[in-house]
């Protein structure tokens, strides 16, 4: 590998909570074995190429502030390869076993589709070598169907069939590359699949087109023998005002309507959940209830700002709640925790990239441990089970099993049950119990 891009930064080590070293893990010990698997295997952390290596700190009010020395070079393709060397050095030093990319993050677009495909192939070949040399794996790949101006009115839902055809060609290639690199999943985030106004939009037709597009992707995966999991990443708005993949519940309805539900799971992003007016944990529970929990885009928004700010999440309480739901659902399978999070515009030092990921990884690792403790203790599960215990026997059980009716239940209330006695939901009690685990050493 080329000369180090981070000569002063060592591989990040686990030093435990006693340390004051900012470039060390306090909770994430990749080698620690829990239940026969290492923490690295449990967490399956992944680095998002687009934020970590293509993010510049640009915002709508000004250009980028983050300048990296490796971004200089004679042509875009050689810079892309050099950048990738640096990225893999970072993946190793931060101890992340996976990374994720959009096609256009890793390789620049050419003047024609044929040229873009050739460039992507060349850079992917470089990635393959680096994966082999380092053992770092591809969690998922995806296609960027939103940056190029051709996609201004959408990709799969564009009103122009020419653009839809182009989008199909681009996704086909991105799937080829993901397969070639052993990607364990493939993500569909509906970039600009949505609309601004119904004055110019045929909503039904656009949704039909999106479904056709996804069916073609399913067919193509079969054709090439791509075994990775397909994931939809719901998001309610931004860039368009109304995105079709609003949230997990909306997507479940969409997938079932079009007979696609067997082929997809969800990649849930914290900031997208909150933009939809949900909690992160809510989206996880909705996906898990449908057997469609796939992977996590680990970040957070700023509740005072109404857009996708993609910040690193260090909120241990939020993550512990999310982790209990994930562990109860049996984990993420081929998914992982992908840091779809970017440095703030003012975080311009290279060390900031390390601090950001260390904080995110440590918060998730701590949340994992706290969630395990909560589940092992079983207090919440017992309390919740008790709350629903009236459905375990008698007429409650008949309601669940579908063996009773309005008429029978009416008779029961009129002749026997009468008025229910109030049963407290004990919300404050539950909140205090959570704090016992988070802060009081329970
Ligand atoms: C944007 C999305 C995007 C996807 C991948 O809001 O989070 O980054 O994760 O296309
Ligand atoms: Ni995302
Ligand atoms: Ni996002």
Tab-separated table of C-alpha atoms and ligand atoms in Angstrom:
chain	number	residue	atom	x	y	z
A	1	UNK	CA	0.000	0.000	0.000
A	2	UNK	CA	1.055	3.583	-0.640
A	3	UNK	CA	2.588	5.882	1.961
A	4	UNK	CA	0.383	6.429	5.038
A	5	UNK	CA	-2.176	9.226	4.844
A	6	UNK	CA	-2.468	9.288	8.649
A	7	UNK	CA	1.131	8.849	9.812
A	8	UNK	CA	0.503	10.309	13.267
A	9	UNK	CA	-2.610	8.266	13.999
A	10	UNK	CA	-2.188	4.654	15.105
A	11	UNK	CA	-4.762	1.899	14.653
A	12	UNK	CA	-7.419	2.706	17.249
A	13	UNK	CA	-7.125	0.431	20.273
A	14	UNK	CA	-9.590	-0.508	22.990
A	15	UNK	CA	-8.441	1.059	26.270
A	16	UNK	CA	-11.607	0.817	28.377
A	17	UNK	CA	-13.453	3.506	30.314
A	18	UNK	CA	-10.433	4.428	32.417
A	19	UNK	CA	-8.590	6.027	29.529
A	20	UNK	CA	-8.365	9.708	28.675
A	21	UNK	CA	-6.873	9.037	25.231
A	22	UNK	CA	-9.270	10.604	22.714
A	23	UNK	CA	-8.012	8.252	19.991
A	24	UNK	CA	-9.034	5.051	21.788
A	25	UNK	CA	-12.196	3.009	22.250
A	26	UNK	CA	-13.828	2.904	25.656
A	27	UNK	CA	-16.488	0.305	24.855
A	28	UNK	CA	-15.815	-1.178	21.432
A	29	UNK	CA	-13.296	-3.959	21.778
A	30	UNK	CA	-13.341	-5.683	18.378
A	31	UNK	CA	-11.714	-8.840	19.785
A	32	UNK	CA	-13.903	-9.234	22.869
A	33	UNK	CA	-15.887	-12.458	22.610
A	34	UNK	CA	-19.526	-12.390	23.687
A	35	UNK	CA	-21.685	-15.478	23.203
A	36	UNK	CA	-19.096	-17.078	20.976
A	37	UNK	CA	-18.765	-14.126	18.593
A	38	UNK	CA	-16.401	-11.184	18.650
A	39	UNK	CA	-17.708	-7.667	19.092
A	40	UNK	CA	-16.542	-6.985	15.524
A	41	UNK	CA	-18.832	-9.791	14.357
A	42	UNK	CA	-21.736	-8.616	16.487
A	43	UNK	CA	-21.538	-4.988	15.430
A	44	UNK	CA	-20.584	-5.298	11.754
A	45	UNK	CA	-19.618	-1.614	11.626
A	46	UNK	CA	-19.377	-0.073	8.190
A	47	UNK	CA	-17.969	3.195	6.849
A	48	UNK	CA	-20.028	5.226	4.357
A	49	UNK	CA	-17.706	6.139	1.512
A	50	UNK	CA	-19.752	9.158	0.459
A	51	UNK	CA	-19.530	10.989	3.758
A	52	UNK	CA	-16.121	9.847	4.998
A	53	UNK	CA	-14.321	10.267	1.676
A	54	UNK	CA	-16.458	12.469	-0.566
A	55	UNK	CA	-17.885	14.836	2.037
A	56	UNK	CA	-16.436	18.324	1.863
A	57	UNK	CA	-18.565	20.182	4.396
A	58	UNK	CA	-20.428	22.047	1.636
A	59	UNK	CA	-23.885	23.371	2.553
A	60	UNK	CA	-26.477	25.481	0.684
A	61	UNK	CA	-24.706	28.635	1.868
A	62	UNK	CA	-21.158	27.883	0.880
A	63	UNK	CA	-18.670	25.486	-0.671
A	64	UNK	CA	-16.677	22.822	1.103
A	65	UNK	CA	-14.402	23.585	4.018
A	66	UNK	CA	-12.767	20.167	4.354
A	67	UNK	CA	-9.650	19.900	2.192
A	68	UNK	CA	-7.801	16.589	1.977
A	69	UNK	CA	-4.265	16.372	0.564
A	70	UNK	CA	-4.981	13.169	-1.383
A	71	UNK	CA	-7.633	14.913	-3.486
A	72	UNK	CA	-4.950	16.471	-5.713
A	73	UNK	CA	-3.752	14.611	-8.787
A	74	UNK	CA	-3.403	14.521	-12.511
A	75	UNK	CA	-6.737	12.940	-13.459
A	76	UNK	CA	-9.980	11.954	-11.795
A	77	UNK	CA	-9.439	8.210	-12.106
A	78	UNK	CA	-5.996	8.157	-10.518
A	79	UNK	CA	-7.281	10.403	-7.721
A	80	UNK	CA	-10.172	7.962	-7.214
A	81	UNK	CA	-7.713	5.109	-6.775
A	82	UNK	CA	-5.448	7.098	-4.473
A	83	UNK	CA	-8.473	8.138	-2.403
A	84	UNK	CA	-9.463	4.499	-2.164
A	85	UNK	CA	-6.035	3.540	-0.805
A	86	UNK	CA	-6.526	6.181	1.874
A	87	UNK	CA	-10.054	4.958	2.587
A	88	UNK	CA	-8.852	1.410	3.179
A	89	UNK	CA	-6.115	2.653	5.483
A	90	UNK	CA	-8.840	4.451	7.412
A	91	UNK	CA	-11.144	1.399	7.517
A	92	UNK	CA	-8.300	-0.615	9.001
A	93	UNK	CA	-7.224	2.013	11.526
A	94	UNK	CA	-10.776	2.606	12.735
A	95	UNK	CA	-11.282	-1.186	12.971
A	96	UNK	CA	-14.381	-1.288	10.765
A	97	UNK	CA	-14.784	-4.595	8.927
A	98	UNK	CA	-17.132	-3.186	6.239
A	99	UNK	CA	-17.698	-0.239	3.945
A	100	UNK	CA	-20.555	0.919	1.675
A	101	UNK	CA	-20.620	3.023	-1.485
A	102	UNK	CA	-22.629	4.540	-4.287
A	103	UNK	CA	-21.174	3.851	-7.735
A	104	UNK	CA	-20.376	7.535	-8.225
A	105	UNK	CA	-18.645	7.884	-4.839
A	106	UNK	CA	-15.895	5.481	-5.725
A	107	UNK	CA	-15.559	6.331	-9.410
A	108	UNK	CA	-16.139	9.536	-11.370
A	109	UNK	CA	-18.751	9.630	-14.116
A	110	UNK	CA	-17.496	9.649	-17.709
A	111	UNK	CA	-18.869	11.489	-20.752
A	112	UNK	CA	-21.030	8.516	-21.779
A	113	UNK	CA	-22.545	5.549	-19.963
A	114	UNK	CA	-20.030	3.253	-21.645
A	115	UNK	CA	-17.169	5.385	-20.343
A	116	UNK	CA	-18.678	5.583	-16.841
A	117	UNK	CA	-18.996	1.789	-16.802
A	118	UNK	CA	-15.361	1.367	-17.828
A	119	UNK	CA	-14.126	3.739	-15.147
A	120	UNK	CA	-16.279	2.013	-12.532
A	121	UNK	CA	-14.913	-1.374	-13.530
A	122	UNK	CA	-11.340	-0.137	-13.230
A	123	UNK	CA	-11.877	1.395	-9.786
A	124	UNK	CA	-13.828	-1.675	-8.636
A	125	UNK	CA	-10.903	-3.863	-9.666
A	126	UNK	CA	-8.729	-1.686	-7.427
A	127	UNK	CA	-11.254	-2.067	-4.608
A	128	UNK	CA	-11.197	-5.816	-5.046
A	129	UNK	CA	-7.437	-5.894	-4.563
A	130	UNK	CA	-7.670	-3.710	-1.475
A	131	UNK	CA	-10.446	-5.870	-0.008
A	132	UNK	CA	-8.299	-8.926	-0.562
A	133	UNK	CA	-5.216	-7.333	0.970
A	134	UNK	CA	-7.005	-6.013	4.066
A	135	UNK	CA	-9.920	-8.407	4.663
A	136	UNK	CA	-12.331	-5.441	4.661
A	137	UNK	CA	-15.661	-6.393	3.089
A	138	UNK	CA	-18.451	-4.652	1.231
A	139	UNK	CA	-21.625	-4.401	3.323
A	140	UNK	CA	-23.628	-2.948	0.442
A	141	UNK	CA	-23.430	-1.100	-2.797
A	142	UNK	CA	-25.936	1.241	-4.402
A	143	UNK	CA	-26.366	3.521	-7.395
A	144	UNK	CA	-26.510	7.282	-7.175
A	145	UNK	CA	-29.673	8.183	-9.100
A	146	UNK	CA	-29.968	11.676	-7.688
A	147	UNK	CA	-26.853	13.835	-8.195
A	148	UNK	CA	-26.576	14.036	-11.968
A	149	UNK	CA	-28.945	16.684	-13.417
A	150	UNK	CA	-30.469	14.013	-15.714
A	151	UNK	CA	-32.212	12.691	-12.589
A	152	UNK	CA	-33.709	16.020	-11.547
A	153	UNK	CA	-37.253	14.604	-11.926
A	154	UNK	CA	-36.360	11.203	-10.500
A	155	UNK	CA	-34.759	7.943	-11.619
A	156	UNK	CA	-37.191	5.019	-11.686
A	157	UNK	CA	-40.154	7.408	-11.337
A	158	UNK	CA	-39.017	9.936	-13.921
A	159	UNK	CA	-41.843	10.967	-16.288
A	160	UNK	CA	-39.411	10.454	-19.197
A	161	UNK	CA	-38.935	6.785	-20.141
A	162	UNK	CA	-35.472	7.660	-21.510
A	163	UNK	CA	-34.289	8.602	-18.023
A	164	UNK	CA	-35.858	5.458	-16.534
A	165	UNK	CA	-33.936	3.392	-19.075
A	166	UNK	CA	-30.710	5.175	-18.150
A	167	UNK	CA	-31.397	4.579	-14.448
A	168	UNK	CA	-31.992	0.879	-15.148
A	169	UNK	CA	-28.694	0.651	-16.989
A	170	UNK	CA	-26.896	2.351	-14.110
A	171	UNK	CA	-28.430	0.085	-11.451
A	172	UNK	CA	-27.612	-2.981	-13.554
A	173	UNK	CA	-23.951	-1.980	-13.539
A	174	UNK	CA	-23.973	-1.109	-9.828
A	175	UNK	CA	-25.407	-4.568	-9.114
A	176	UNK	CA	-22.701	-6.192	-11.254
A	177	UNK	CA	-20.009	-4.350	-9.313
A	178	UNK	CA	-21.611	-5.107	-5.930
A	179	UNK	CA	-21.707	-8.781	-6.821
A	180	UNK	CA	-18.127	-8.741	-8.085
A	181	UNK	CA	-17.001	-7.234	-4.761
A	182	UNK	CA	-18.931	-9.742	-2.664
A	183	UNK	CA	-21.430	-7.160	-1.395
A	184	UNK	CA	-23.688	-8.741	1.226
A	185	UNK	CA	-26.629	-6.447	0.437
A	186	UNK	CA	-27.769	-3.986	-2.212
A	187	UNK	CA	-29.576	-0.789	-1.203
A	188	UNK	CA	-32.320	1.166	-2.927
A	189	UNK	CA	-32.730	4.609	-1.446
A	190	UNK	CA	-35.333	6.550	-3.426
A	191	UNK	CA	-33.043	9.496	-4.210
A	192	UNK	CA	-35.472	11.706	-6.094
A	193	UNK	CA	-38.288	9.152	-6.309
A	194	UNK	CA	-41.076	11.447	-5.232
A	195	UNK	CA	-42.711	14.668	-6.339
A	196	UNK	CA	-43.001	18.369	-5.625
A	197	UNK	CA	-46.584	18.969	-6.757
A	198	UNK	CA	-49.486	16.853	-7.965
A	199	UNK	CA	-50.272	19.553	-10.541
A	200	UNK	CA	-47.717	17.945	-12.868
A	201	UNK	CA	-47.561	14.403	-11.468
A	202	UNK	CA	-49.315	11.107	-12.165
A	203	UNK	CA	-48.739	9.513	-8.756
A	204	UNK	CA	-50.230	6.110	-9.599
A	205	UNK	CA	-48.200	5.764	-12.763
A	206	UNK	CA	-44.963	6.733	-11.011
A	207	UNK	CA	-45.558	4.169	-8.271
A	208	UNK	CA	-46.296	1.510	-10.897
A	209	UNK	CA	-43.012	2.401	-12.595
A	210	UNK	CA	-41.081	2.156	-9.348
A	211	UNK	CA	-42.525	-1.318	-8.780
A	212	UNK	CA	-41.643	-2.378	-12.348
A	213	UNK	CA	-38.112	-1.098	-11.799
A	214	UNK	CA	-37.721	-3.106	-8.584
A	215	UNK	CA	-39.128	-6.220	-10.270
A	216	UNK	CA	-36.516	-5.836	-13.015
A	217	UNK	CA	-33.825	-5.582	-10.320
A	218	UNK	CA	-35.122	-8.789	-8.700
A	219	UNK	CA	-35.073	-10.533	-12.093
A	220	UNK	CA	-31.574	-9.316	-12.846
A	221	UNK	CA	-30.261	-10.474	-9.461
A	222	UNK	CA	-31.576	-13.942	-10.287
A	223	UNK	CA	-30.053	-13.784	-13.742
A	224	UNK	CA	-26.545	-13.014	-12.483
A	225	UNK	CA	-26.808	-15.109	-9.313
A	226	UNK	CA	-26.510	-12.172	-6.929
A	227	UNK	CA	-27.340	-13.602	-3.503
A	228	UNK	CA	-27.115	-10.411	-1.436
A	229	UNK	CA	-30.153	-9.048	0.391
A	230	UNK	CA	-32.095	-6.220	-1.299
A	231	UNK	CA	-32.823	-3.352	1.073
A	232	UNK	CA	-35.140	-0.365	0.746
A	233	UNK	CA	-34.109	2.702	2.723
A	234	UNK	CA	-37.235	4.681	3.624
A	235	UNK	CA	-37.127	8.466	3.838
A	236	UNK	CA	-40.174	10.760	3.987
A	237	UNK	CA	-38.867	13.910	2.309
A	238	UNK	CA	-35.711	15.582	0.985
A	239	UNK	CA	-34.780	16.017	-1.721
A	240	UNK	CA	-38.381	15.902	-2.955
A	241	UNK	CA	-41.220	17.218	-0.836
A	242	UNK	CA	-43.062	13.871	-0.953
A	243	UNK	CA	-40.866	10.777	-1.236
A	244	UNK	CA	-42.665	7.545	-2.131
A	245	UNK	CA	-40.660	5.453	0.376
A	246	UNK	CA	-42.004	7.542	3.271
A	247	UNK	CA	-41.362	5.141	6.154
A	248	UNK	CA	-41.298	1.385	6.825
A	249	UNK	CA	-45.084	1.105	7.122
A	250	UNK	CA	-45.614	2.864	3.776
A	251	UNK	CA	-42.974	0.700	2.098
A	252	UNK	CA	-44.454	-2.519	3.495
A	253	UNK	CA	-47.795	-1.527	1.929
A	254	UNK	CA	-46.092	-0.673	-1.359
A	255	UNK	CA	-44.039	-3.879	-1.507
A	256	UNK	CA	-47.055	-6.060	-0.684
A	257	UNK	CA	-49.252	-4.266	-3.204
A	258	UNK	CA	-46.791	-5.059	-5.971
A	259	UNK	CA	-45.811	-8.575	-4.851
A	260	UNK	CA	-42.265	-7.564	-3.942
A	261	UNK	CA	-42.307	-8.217	-0.189
A	262	UNK	CA	-40.338	-11.472	-0.299
A	263	UNK	CA	-37.376	-9.832	-1.965
A	264	UNK	CA	-36.806	-6.813	0.244
A	265	UNK	CA	-35.939	-5.862	3.782
A	266	UNK	CA	-35.256	-2.422	5.210
A	267	UNK	CA	-32.194	-0.308	5.750
A	268	UNK	CA	-33.368	1.975	8.542
A	269	UNK	CA	-31.747	5.355	9.019
A	270	UNK	CA	-32.212	7.184	12.321
A	271	UNK	CA	-32.440	10.629	10.756
A	272	UNK	CA	-35.020	9.429	8.223
A	273	UNK	CA	-37.143	7.953	11.023
A	274	UNK	CA	-37.236	11.256	12.863
A	275	UNK	CA	-37.956	13.203	9.656
A	276	UNK	CA	-41.019	10.947	9.279
A	277	UNK	CA	-42.128	11.902	12.785
A	278	UNK	CA	-41.128	8.550	14.273
A	279	UNK	CA	-38.486	7.393	16.692
A	280	UNK	CA	-35.603	5.237	15.447
A	281	UNK	CA	-36.905	2.392	17.620
A	282	UNK	CA	-40.393	2.686	16.111
A	283	UNK	CA	-39.073	2.073	12.599
A	284	UNK	CA	-37.033	-0.907	13.823
A	285	UNK	CA	-40.103	-2.415	15.515
A	286	UNK	CA	-42.305	-1.911	12.431
A	287	UNK	CA	-39.716	-3.576	10.174
A	288	UNK	CA	-39.088	-6.392	12.650
A	289	UNK	CA	-42.810	-7.068	13.070
A	290	UNK	CA	-42.980	-7.705	9.325
A	291	UNK	CA	-39.824	-9.846	9.387
A	292	UNK	CA	-38.103	-7.193	7.264
A	293	UNK	CA	-35.404	-5.749	9.504
A	294	UNK	CA	-32.277	-5.640	7.347
A	295	UNK	CA	-29.616	-3.082	8.193
A	296	UNK	CA	-29.034	0.255	9.885
A	297	UNK	CA	-27.772	3.593	8.578
A	298	UNK	CA	-26.340	4.840	11.839
A	299	UNK	CA	-26.677	8.579	12.317
A	300	UNK	CA	-28.935	11.142	13.928
A	301	UNK	CA	-30.573	14.412	13.019
A	302	UNK	CA	-30.801	17.659	14.897
A	303	UNK	CA	-34.339	17.896	16.221
A	304	UNK	CA	-34.143	21.693	15.978
A	305	UNK	CA	-33.458	21.535	12.223
A	306	UNK	CA	-35.900	20.032	9.742
A	307	UNK	CA	-33.569	18.207	7.394
A	308	UNK	CA	-31.255	15.227	7.100
A	309	UNK	CA	-28.206	16.544	8.918
A	310	UNK	CA	-26.585	13.084	9.136
A	311	UNK	CA	-24.744	13.607	12.411
A	312	UNK	CA	-22.838	11.008	14.366
A	313	UNK	CA	-25.051	9.588	17.091
A	314	UNK	CA	-23.709	9.510	20.630
A	315	UNK	CA	-27.102	9.332	22.336
A	316	UNK	CA	-26.709	6.127	24.344
A	317	UNK	CA	-30.300	6.147	25.523
A	318	UNK	CA	-31.738	6.257	21.988
A	319	UNK	CA	-29.298	3.603	20.807
A	320	UNK	CA	-29.970	1.303	23.761
A	321	UNK	CA	-33.689	1.370	23.000
A	322	UNK	CA	-32.933	0.639	19.337
A	323	UNK	CA	-30.554	-2.176	20.283
A	324	UNK	CA	-33.079	-3.902	22.526
A	325	UNK	CA	-35.507	-4.010	19.605
A	326	UNK	CA	-32.794	-5.236	17.205
A	327	UNK	CA	-31.605	-7.973	19.572
A	328	UNK	CA	-35.160	-9.063	20.352
A	329	UNK	CA	-35.732	-9.387	16.608
A	330	UNK	CA	-32.718	-11.692	16.361
A	331	UNK	CA	-30.177	-9.173	15.025
A	332	UNK	CA	-29.493	-7.815	11.568
A	333	UNK	CA	-28.413	-10.948	9.696
A	334	UNK	CA	-26.401	-9.835	6.672
A	335	UNK	CA	-26.902	-6.184	7.663
A	336	UNK	CA	-24.705	-4.017	9.830
A	337	UNK	CA	-24.324	-0.570	11.327
A	338	UNK	CA	-23.251	1.752	8.545
A	339	UNK	CA	-22.153	5.230	9.625
A	340	UNK	CA	-24.181	7.284	7.156
A	341	UNK	CA	-22.975	10.335	9.056
A	342	UNK	CA	-20.823	13.268	8.138
A	343	UNK	CA	-18.460	15.621	9.845
A	344	UNK	CA	-19.811	19.037	10.691
A	345	UNK	CA	-18.723	21.781	8.299
A	346	UNK	CA	-16.414	23.155	10.973
A	347	UNK	CA	-14.700	19.815	11.718
A	348	UNK	CA	-11.842	20.229	9.309
A	349	UNK	CA	-8.996	18.269	10.956
A	350	UNK	CA	-8.280	14.736	9.842
A	351	UNK	CA	-8.464	13.686	13.518
A	352	UNK	CA	-12.119	14.747	13.476
A	353	UNK	CA	-12.892	11.862	11.122
A	354	UNK	CA	-11.475	9.494	13.751
A	355	UNK	CA	-13.165	11.191	16.729
A	356	UNK	CA	-16.494	11.047	14.889
A	357	UNK	CA	-16.356	7.327	14.179
A	358	UNK	CA	-14.828	6.418	17.546
A	359	UNK	CA	-17.721	8.196	19.282
A	360	UNK	CA	-20.328	6.529	17.086
A	361	UNK	CA	-18.833	3.059	17.449
A	362	UNK	CA	-18.390	3.390	21.204
A	363	UNK	CA	-21.967	4.604	21.688
A	364	UNK	CA	-23.301	1.647	19.700
A	365	UNK	CA	-21.049	-0.843	21.510
A	366	UNK	CA	-22.155	0.483	24.903
A	367	UNK	CA	-25.791	0.387	23.781
A	368	UNK	CA	-25.313	-3.218	22.669
A	369	UNK	CA	-24.017	-4.170	26.111
A	370	UNK	CA	-26.754	-2.272	27.947
A	371	UNK	CA	-29.433	-3.815	25.753
A	372	UNK	CA	-28.069	-7.275	26.445
A	373	UNK	CA	-28.208	-6.571	30.163
A	374	UNK	CA	-31.797	-5.310	29.909
A	375	UNK	CA	-32.870	-8.393	27.960
A	376	UNK	CA	-30.984	-10.806	30.218
A	377	UNK	CA	-32.665	-9.271	33.229
A	378	UNK	CA	-36.042	-9.600	31.499
A	379	UNK	CA	-37.829	-7.068	33.724
A	380	UNK	CA	-39.305	-5.051	30.850
A	381	UNK	CA	-40.351	-8.140	28.944
A	382	UNK	CA	-42.080	-9.537	32.026
A	383	UNK	CA	-43.853	-6.245	32.714
A	384	UNK	CA	-45.006	-5.938	29.117
A	385	UNK	CA	-46.138	-9.563	29.044
A	386	UNK	CA	-48.115	-8.950	32.259
A	387	UNK	CA	-49.782	-5.967	30.615
A	388	UNK	CA	-51.216	-8.222	27.912
A	389	UNK	CA	-51.826	-11.264	30.137
A	390	UNK	CA	-55.615	-10.982	29.765
A	391	UNK	CA	-55.167	-12.243	26.201
A	392	UNK	CA	-53.480	-15.447	27.385
A	393	UNK	CA	-56.671	-17.197	28.516
A	394	UNK	CA	-60.442	-17.161	28.192
A	395	UNK	CA	-62.179	-14.632	25.940
A	396	UNK	CA	-58.895	-12.700	25.479
A	397	UNK	CA	-57.351	-15.741	23.903
A	398	UNK	CA	-60.452	-16.203	21.774
A	399	UNK	CA	-60.018	-12.631	20.474
A	400	UNK	CA	-56.423	-13.376	19.478
A	401	UNK	CA	-57.316	-16.684	17.894
A	402	UNK	CA	-60.273	-15.346	15.976
A	403	UNK	CA	-62.729	-17.712	17.626
A	404	UNK	CA	-65.093	-15.123	19.061
A	405	UNK	CA	-67.351	-12.442	17.584
A	406	UNK	CA	-68.895	-9.032	18.251
A	407	UNK	CA	-72.106	-10.759	19.317
A	408	UNK	CA	-70.435	-13.100	21.795
A	409	UNK	CA	-68.343	-10.322	23.261
A	410	UNK	CA	-71.382	-8.070	23.601
A	411	UNK	CA	-73.192	-10.803	25.496
A	412	UNK	CA	-70.185	-11.341	27.748
A	413	UNK	CA	-69.953	-7.660	28.670
A	414	UNK	CA	-73.708	-7.354	29.213
A	415	UNK	CA	-74.102	-10.475	31.313
A	416	UNK	CA	-70.774	-10.899	33.085
A	417	UNK	CA	-67.914	-8.465	32.624
A	418	UNK	CA	-69.505	-5.032	32.974
A	419	UNK	CA	-67.223	-1.967	33.194
A	420	UNK	CA	-63.415	-2.591	33.057
A	421	UNK	CA	-61.366	-1.422	36.047
A	422	UNK	CA	-58.633	1.022	34.942
A	423	UNK	CA	-55.144	-0.485	34.711
A	424	UNK	CA	-52.319	2.029	34.875
A	425	UNK	CA	-49.840	2.162	31.979
A	426	UNK	CA	-47.211	3.228	34.558
A	427	UNK	CA	-45.202	5.223	32.058
A	428	UNK	CA	-43.118	7.048	34.674
A	429	UNK	CA	-42.356	3.768	36.409
A	430	UNK	CA	-41.071	2.361	33.098
A	431	UNK	CA	-38.966	5.486	32.453
A	432	UNK	CA	-37.356	5.182	35.871
A	433	UNK	CA	-36.638	1.515	35.273
A	434	UNK	CA	-34.832	2.395	32.059
A	435	UNK	CA	-32.675	4.900	33.938
A	436	UNK	CA	-31.774	2.178	36.433
A	437	UNK	CA	-30.055	0.322	33.597
A	438	UNK	CA	-28.598	3.403	31.936
A	439	UNK	CA	-27.319	5.237	34.983
A	440	UNK	CA	-27.922	3.418	38.250
A	441	UNK	CA	-25.933	0.242	37.734
A	442	UNK	CA	-28.871	-2.179	37.560
B	1	LIG	C1	-29.732	9.898	1.933
B	1	LIG	C2	-29.500	8.499	2.155
B	1	LIG	C3	-28.375	7.918	1.321
B	1	LIG	C4	-28.489	6.433	1.299
B	1	LIG	C5	-27.742	5.768	0.203
B	1	LIG	O1	-30.436	10.562	2.689
B	1	LIG	O2	-29.287	8.279	3.505
B	1	LIG	O3	-27.145	8.343	1.816
B	1	LIG	O4	-28.083	5.879	2.498
B	1	LIG	O5	-28.188	6.169	-1.047
B	2	LIG	NI1	-28.696	6.469	4.355
B	3	LIG	NI1	-30.018	9.995	4.812
